[in-house]
Amino acid sequence: MSRIDLTSPDQITDERAETLAQIKGAFGLVPNMFKAVAHSPAALKSMWAQFGALGGGALGAKIGEQIAVAVADQNRCDYCLSAHTMLGKKAGATAEEMSNAQSGKSDDPRTAAVLTLATTLVEKRGQVADSDVQAARDAGLTQEEIVETVAHVALNVFTNYINVALDVPVDFTRVSLTK
């Protein structure tokens, strides 16, 4: 049971209604995470805008979803792990790629570098060393990709904390955490 009531999107008629309609259009329904976040118009607007902005970034949707599952596993967020595993497959990742990403791994060198940076950011709570950023550069990541990786981690920490702290019920096919 959630620690916060889930809003009823069909009963919302204020500024949140448009954002919830966009979310429903994207998913075919309003996932429970957004029903929880919708208590705050500012948080809802911020979260949805971040997903949209980063989804069209230099890293692309597939790598964004791989970052999401790596961060979710580290933060023990089964909600986000389950949702982003499904979204990753829709973005073109194989089941094996998503499973490897959950452990911060990839056979693709660029993706592996992004996931290494992302998991290091979570492990070190952002307090990465010069050598961590240099390793990403040495692996070929551009400054844009490095900044976007940090942004993806920040967004996913936000969503993980919403779901874990508020015990939001998972409404996707559940994927098991490894950690």
mmCIF file of C-alpha atoms in Angstrom:
data_model
loop_
_atom_site.group_PDB
_atom_site.id
_atom_site.type_symbol
_atom_site.label_atom_id
_atom_site.label_comp_id
_atom_site.label_asym_id
_atom_site.label_seq_id
_atom_site.Cartn_x
_atom_site.Cartn_y
_atom_site.Cartn_z
ATOM 1 C CA MET A 1 0.000 0.000 0.000
ATOM 2 C CA SER A 2 1.318 3.398 -0.945
ATOM 3 C CA ARG A 3 2.383 5.809 1.801
ATOM 4 C CA ILE A 4 0.579 8.560 -0.103
ATOM 5 C CA ASP A 5 -2.808 8.512 -1.782
ATOM 6 C CA LEU A 6 -2.644 8.119 -5.541
ATOM 7 C CA THR A 7 -4.475 10.903 -7.334
ATOM 8 C CA SER A 8 -7.329 10.131 -9.708
ATOM 9 C CA PRO A 9 -6.255 11.735 -12.994
ATOM 10 C CA ASP A 10 -9.805 11.782 -14.369
ATOM 11 C CA GLN A 11 -10.868 14.044 -11.483
ATOM 12 C CA ILE A 12 -8.050 16.569 -11.894
ATOM 13 C CA THR A 13 -9.130 19.693 -13.780
ATOM 14 C CA ASP A 14 -6.432 22.236 -12.882
ATOM 15 C CA GLU A 15 -2.995 22.861 -14.439
ATOM 16 C CA ARG A 16 -1.984 19.214 -13.899
ATOM 17 C CA ALA A 17 -4.672 17.891 -16.263
ATOM 18 C CA GLU A 18 -2.747 18.716 -19.451
ATOM 19 C CA THR A 19 0.442 17.038 -18.215
ATOM 20 C CA LEU A 20 -1.492 13.961 -17.083
ATOM 21 C CA ALA A 21 -3.190 13.804 -20.492
ATOM 22 C CA GLN A 22 0.235 13.839 -22.168
ATOM 23 C CA ILE A 23 1.416 11.057 -19.857
ATOM 24 C CA LYS A 24 -1.688 9.005 -20.627
ATOM 25 C CA GLY A 25 -1.096 9.544 -24.325
ATOM 26 C CA ALA A 26 2.479 8.281 -24.015
ATOM 27 C CA PHE A 27 1.698 5.204 -21.894
ATOM 28 C CA GLY A 28 -1.956 4.494 -22.661
ATOM 29 C CA LEU A 29 -2.635 5.041 -18.956
ATOM 30 C CA VAL A 30 -1.283 7.152 -16.115
ATOM 31 C CA PRO A 31 1.289 5.044 -14.230
ATOM 32 C CA ASN A 32 1.082 5.049 -10.441
ATOM 33 C CA MET A 33 4.308 7.048 -10.077
ATOM 34 C CA PHE A 34 2.706 9.992 -11.866
ATOM 35 C CA LYS A 35 -0.476 9.582 -9.805
ATOM 36 C CA ALA A 36 1.684 10.002 -6.694
ATOM 37 C CA VAL A 37 3.738 12.902 -8.069
ATOM 38 C CA ALA A 38 0.590 14.700 -9.274
ATOM 39 C CA HIS A 39 -0.025 15.906 -5.707
ATOM 40 C CA SER A 40 2.572 18.556 -6.560
ATOM 41 C CA PRO A 41 1.968 20.457 -9.807
ATOM 42 C CA ALA A 42 5.586 21.648 -9.758
ATOM 43 C CA ALA A 43 7.050 18.161 -9.243
ATOM 44 C CA LEU A 44 4.810 16.671 -11.932
ATOM 45 C CA LYS A 45 5.692 19.359 -14.465
ATOM 46 C CA SER A 46 9.393 19.098 -13.634
ATOM 47 C CA MET A 47 9.535 15.308 -13.877
ATOM 48 C CA TRP A 48 7.630 15.114 -17.162
ATOM 49 C CA ALA A 49 9.690 17.914 -18.724
ATOM 50 C CA GLN A 50 12.948 16.215 -17.705
ATOM 51 C CA PHE A 51 11.864 12.931 -19.281
ATOM 52 C CA GLY A 52 10.998 14.757 -22.500
ATOM 53 C CA ALA A 53 14.183 16.804 -22.658
ATOM 54 C CA LEU A 54 16.545 13.935 -21.927
ATOM 55 C CA GLY A 55 14.693 11.512 -24.197
ATOM 56 C CA GLY A 56 15.731 13.673 -27.136
ATOM 57 C CA GLY A 57 19.304 14.198 -25.991
ATOM 58 C CA ALA A 58 22.651 13.093 -27.400
ATOM 59 C CA LEU A 59 22.638 9.794 -25.504
ATOM 60 C CA GLY A 60 19.327 8.700 -27.015
ATOM 61 C CA ALA A 61 16.385 6.883 -25.508
ATOM 62 C CA LYS A 62 17.952 3.406 -25.414
ATOM 63 C CA ILE A 63 20.988 4.466 -23.371
ATOM 64 C CA GLY A 64 18.754 6.640 -21.199
ATOM 65 C CA GLU A 65 16.712 3.554 -20.308
ATOM 66 C CA GLN A 66 19.878 1.568 -19.650
ATOM 67 C CA ILE A 67 21.045 4.270 -17.245
ATOM 68 C CA ALA A 68 17.628 4.159 -15.576
ATOM 69 C CA VAL A 69 17.798 0.433 -14.827
ATOM 70 C CA ALA A 70 21.381 0.680 -13.553
ATOM 71 C CA VAL A 71 20.427 3.513 -11.190
ATOM 72 C CA ALA A 72 17.183 1.789 -10.134
ATOM 73 C CA ASP A 73 19.007 -1.396 -9.211
ATOM 74 C CA GLN A 74 21.565 0.510 -7.143
ATOM 75 C CA ASN A 75 18.809 2.436 -5.345
ATOM 76 C CA ARG A 76 16.685 -0.716 -4.894
ATOM 77 C CA CYS A 77 13.757 0.795 -6.786
ATOM 78 C CA ASP A 78 11.793 -2.090 -8.221
ATOM 79 C CA TYR A 79 9.189 0.321 -9.629
ATOM 80 C CA CYS A 80 11.687 2.116 -11.876
ATOM 81 C CA LEU A 81 13.558 -1.088 -12.690
ATOM 82 C CA SER A 82 10.326 -2.657 -13.923
ATOM 83 C CA ALA A 83 9.110 0.417 -15.827
ATOM 84 C CA HIS A 84 12.424 1.200 -17.510
ATOM 85 C CA THR A 85 13.101 -2.414 -18.460
ATOM 86 C CA MET A 86 9.866 -2.305 -20.449
ATOM 87 C CA LEU A 87 10.665 1.153 -21.854
ATOM 88 C CA GLY A 88 14.185 0.054 -22.794
ATOM 89 C CA LYS A 89 12.805 -2.774 -24.879
ATOM 90 C CA LYS A 90 10.466 -0.305 -26.595
ATOM 91 C CA ALA A 91 13.531 1.879 -27.297
ATOM 92 C CA GLY A 92 15.240 -1.020 -29.082
ATOM 93 C CA ALA A 93 17.250 -2.735 -26.343
ATOM 94 C CA THR A 94 17.243 -6.491 -26.082
ATOM 95 C CA ALA A 95 16.323 -8.291 -22.858
ATOM 96 C CA GLU A 96 20.013 -9.183 -22.479
ATOM 97 C CA GLU A 97 21.105 -5.560 -22.924
ATOM 98 C CA MET A 98 18.645 -4.427 -20.248
ATOM 99 C CA SER A 99 19.715 -7.206 -17.881
ATOM 100 C CA ASN A 100 23.388 -6.297 -18.362
ATOM 101 C CA ALA A 101 22.598 -2.607 -17.894
ATOM 102 C CA GLN A 102 20.916 -3.405 -14.594
ATOM 103 C CA SER A 103 24.393 -4.474 -13.413
ATOM 104 C CA GLY A 104 26.004 -1.423 -15.039
ATOM 105 C CA LYS A 105 27.449 -3.460 -17.931
ATOM 106 C CA SER A 106 27.276 -3.344 -21.729
ATOM 107 C CA ASP A 107 29.091 -5.029 -24.614
ATOM 108 C CA ASP A 108 29.017 -1.693 -26.475
ATOM 109 C CA PRO A 109 32.065 0.386 -25.378
ATOM 110 C CA ARG A 110 30.239 3.752 -25.474
ATOM 111 C CA THR A 111 27.290 2.434 -23.474
ATOM 112 C CA ALA A 112 29.666 0.708 -21.051
ATOM 113 C CA ALA A 113 31.455 4.033 -20.446
ATOM 114 C CA VAL A 114 28.143 5.818 -19.819
ATOM 115 C CA LEU A 115 26.970 3.110 -17.409
ATOM 116 C CA THR A 116 30.293 3.100 -15.569
ATOM 117 C CA LEU A 117 30.037 6.857 -15.062
ATOM 118 C CA ALA A 118 26.379 6.592 -14.038
ATOM 119 C CA THR A 119 26.936 3.853 -11.469
ATOM 120 C CA THR A 120 30.005 5.656 -10.128
ATOM 121 C CA LEU A 121 27.922 8.813 -9.676
ATOM 122 C CA VAL A 122 25.359 6.875 -7.639
ATOM 123 C CA GLU A 123 27.949 4.953 -5.606
ATOM 124 C CA LYS A 124 29.864 8.115 -4.761
ATOM 125 C CA ARG A 125 26.754 10.313 -4.401
ATOM 126 C CA GLY A 126 28.088 12.642 -7.048
ATOM 127 C CA GLN A 127 31.492 13.012 -5.380
ATOM 128 C CA VAL A 128 33.384 11.547 -8.325
ATOM 129 C CA ALA A 129 37.122 11.955 -8.764
ATOM 130 C CA ASP A 130 38.887 13.655 -11.657
ATOM 131 C CA SER A 131 39.940 10.182 -12.766
ATOM 132 C CA ASP A 132 36.303 9.050 -13.028
ATOM 133 C CA VAL A 133 35.475 11.857 -15.457
ATOM 134 C CA GLN A 134 38.777 11.378 -17.287
ATOM 135 C CA ALA A 135 37.972 7.681 -17.747
ATOM 136 C CA ALA A 136 34.704 8.686 -19.429
ATOM 137 C CA ARG A 137 36.599 11.087 -21.701
ATOM 138 C CA ASP A 138 39.226 8.454 -22.469
ATOM 139 C CA ALA A 139 36.412 6.065 -23.452
ATOM 140 C CA GLY A 140 35.307 8.634 -26.035
ATOM 141 C CA LEU A 141 32.412 10.356 -24.283
ATOM 142 C CA THR A 142 31.931 13.984 -25.231
ATOM 143 C CA GLN A 143 31.371 16.715 -22.687
ATOM 144 C CA GLU A 144 27.720 16.783 -23.773
ATOM 145 C CA GLU A 145 27.367 13.053 -23.094
ATOM 146 C CA ILE A 146 29.049 13.371 -19.708
ATOM 147 C CA VAL A 147 26.706 16.189 -18.668
ATOM 148 C CA GLU A 148 23.667 14.262 -19.939
ATOM 149 C CA THR A 149 24.757 11.189 -17.989
ATOM 150 C CA VAL A 150 24.783 13.278 -14.804
ATOM 151 C CA ALA A 151 21.340 14.663 -15.716
ATOM 152 C CA HIS A 152 19.933 11.166 -16.321
ATOM 153 C CA VAL A 153 21.283 9.984 -12.973
ATOM 154 C CA ALA A 154 19.746 12.990 -11.209
ATOM 155 C CA LEU A 155 16.342 12.413 -12.831
ATOM 156 C CA ASN A 156 16.415 8.729 -11.965
ATOM 157 C CA VAL A 157 17.428 9.369 -8.371
ATOM 158 C CA PHE A 158 14.395 11.705 -8.182
ATOM 159 C CA THR A 159 12.040 9.053 -9.549
ATOM 160 C CA ASN A 160 13.622 6.290 -7.459
ATOM 161 C CA TYR A 161 13.197 8.312 -4.284
ATOM 162 C CA ILE A 162 9.563 9.102 -5.099
ATOM 163 C CA ASN A 163 8.771 5.425 -5.585
ATOM 164 C CA VAL A 164 10.831 4.009 -2.720
ATOM 165 C CA ALA A 165 10.034 6.674 -0.122
ATOM 166 C CA LEU A 166 6.315 6.710 -0.924
ATOM 167 C CA ASP A 167 6.092 2.931 -1.569
ATOM 168 C CA VAL A 168 4.319 3.447 -4.891
ATOM 169 C CA PRO A 169 2.734 0.189 -6.116
ATOM 170 C CA VAL A 170 4.434 -1.242 -9.210
ATOM 171 C CA ASP A 171 2.049 -1.291 -12.171
ATOM 172 C CA PHE A 172 4.416 -2.871 -14.709
ATOM 173 C CA THR A 173 5.637 -6.448 -15.073
ATOM 174 C CA ARG A 174 7.925 -6.753 -12.058
ATOM 175 C CA VAL A 175 11.666 -7.214 -12.662
ATOM 176 C CA SER A 176 13.808 -8.562 -9.819
ATOM 177 C CA LEU A 177 16.499 -6.396 -8.284
ATOM 178 C CA THR A 178 20.046 -7.781 -8.243
ATOM 179 C CA LYS A 179 21.260 -5.739 -5.272
#
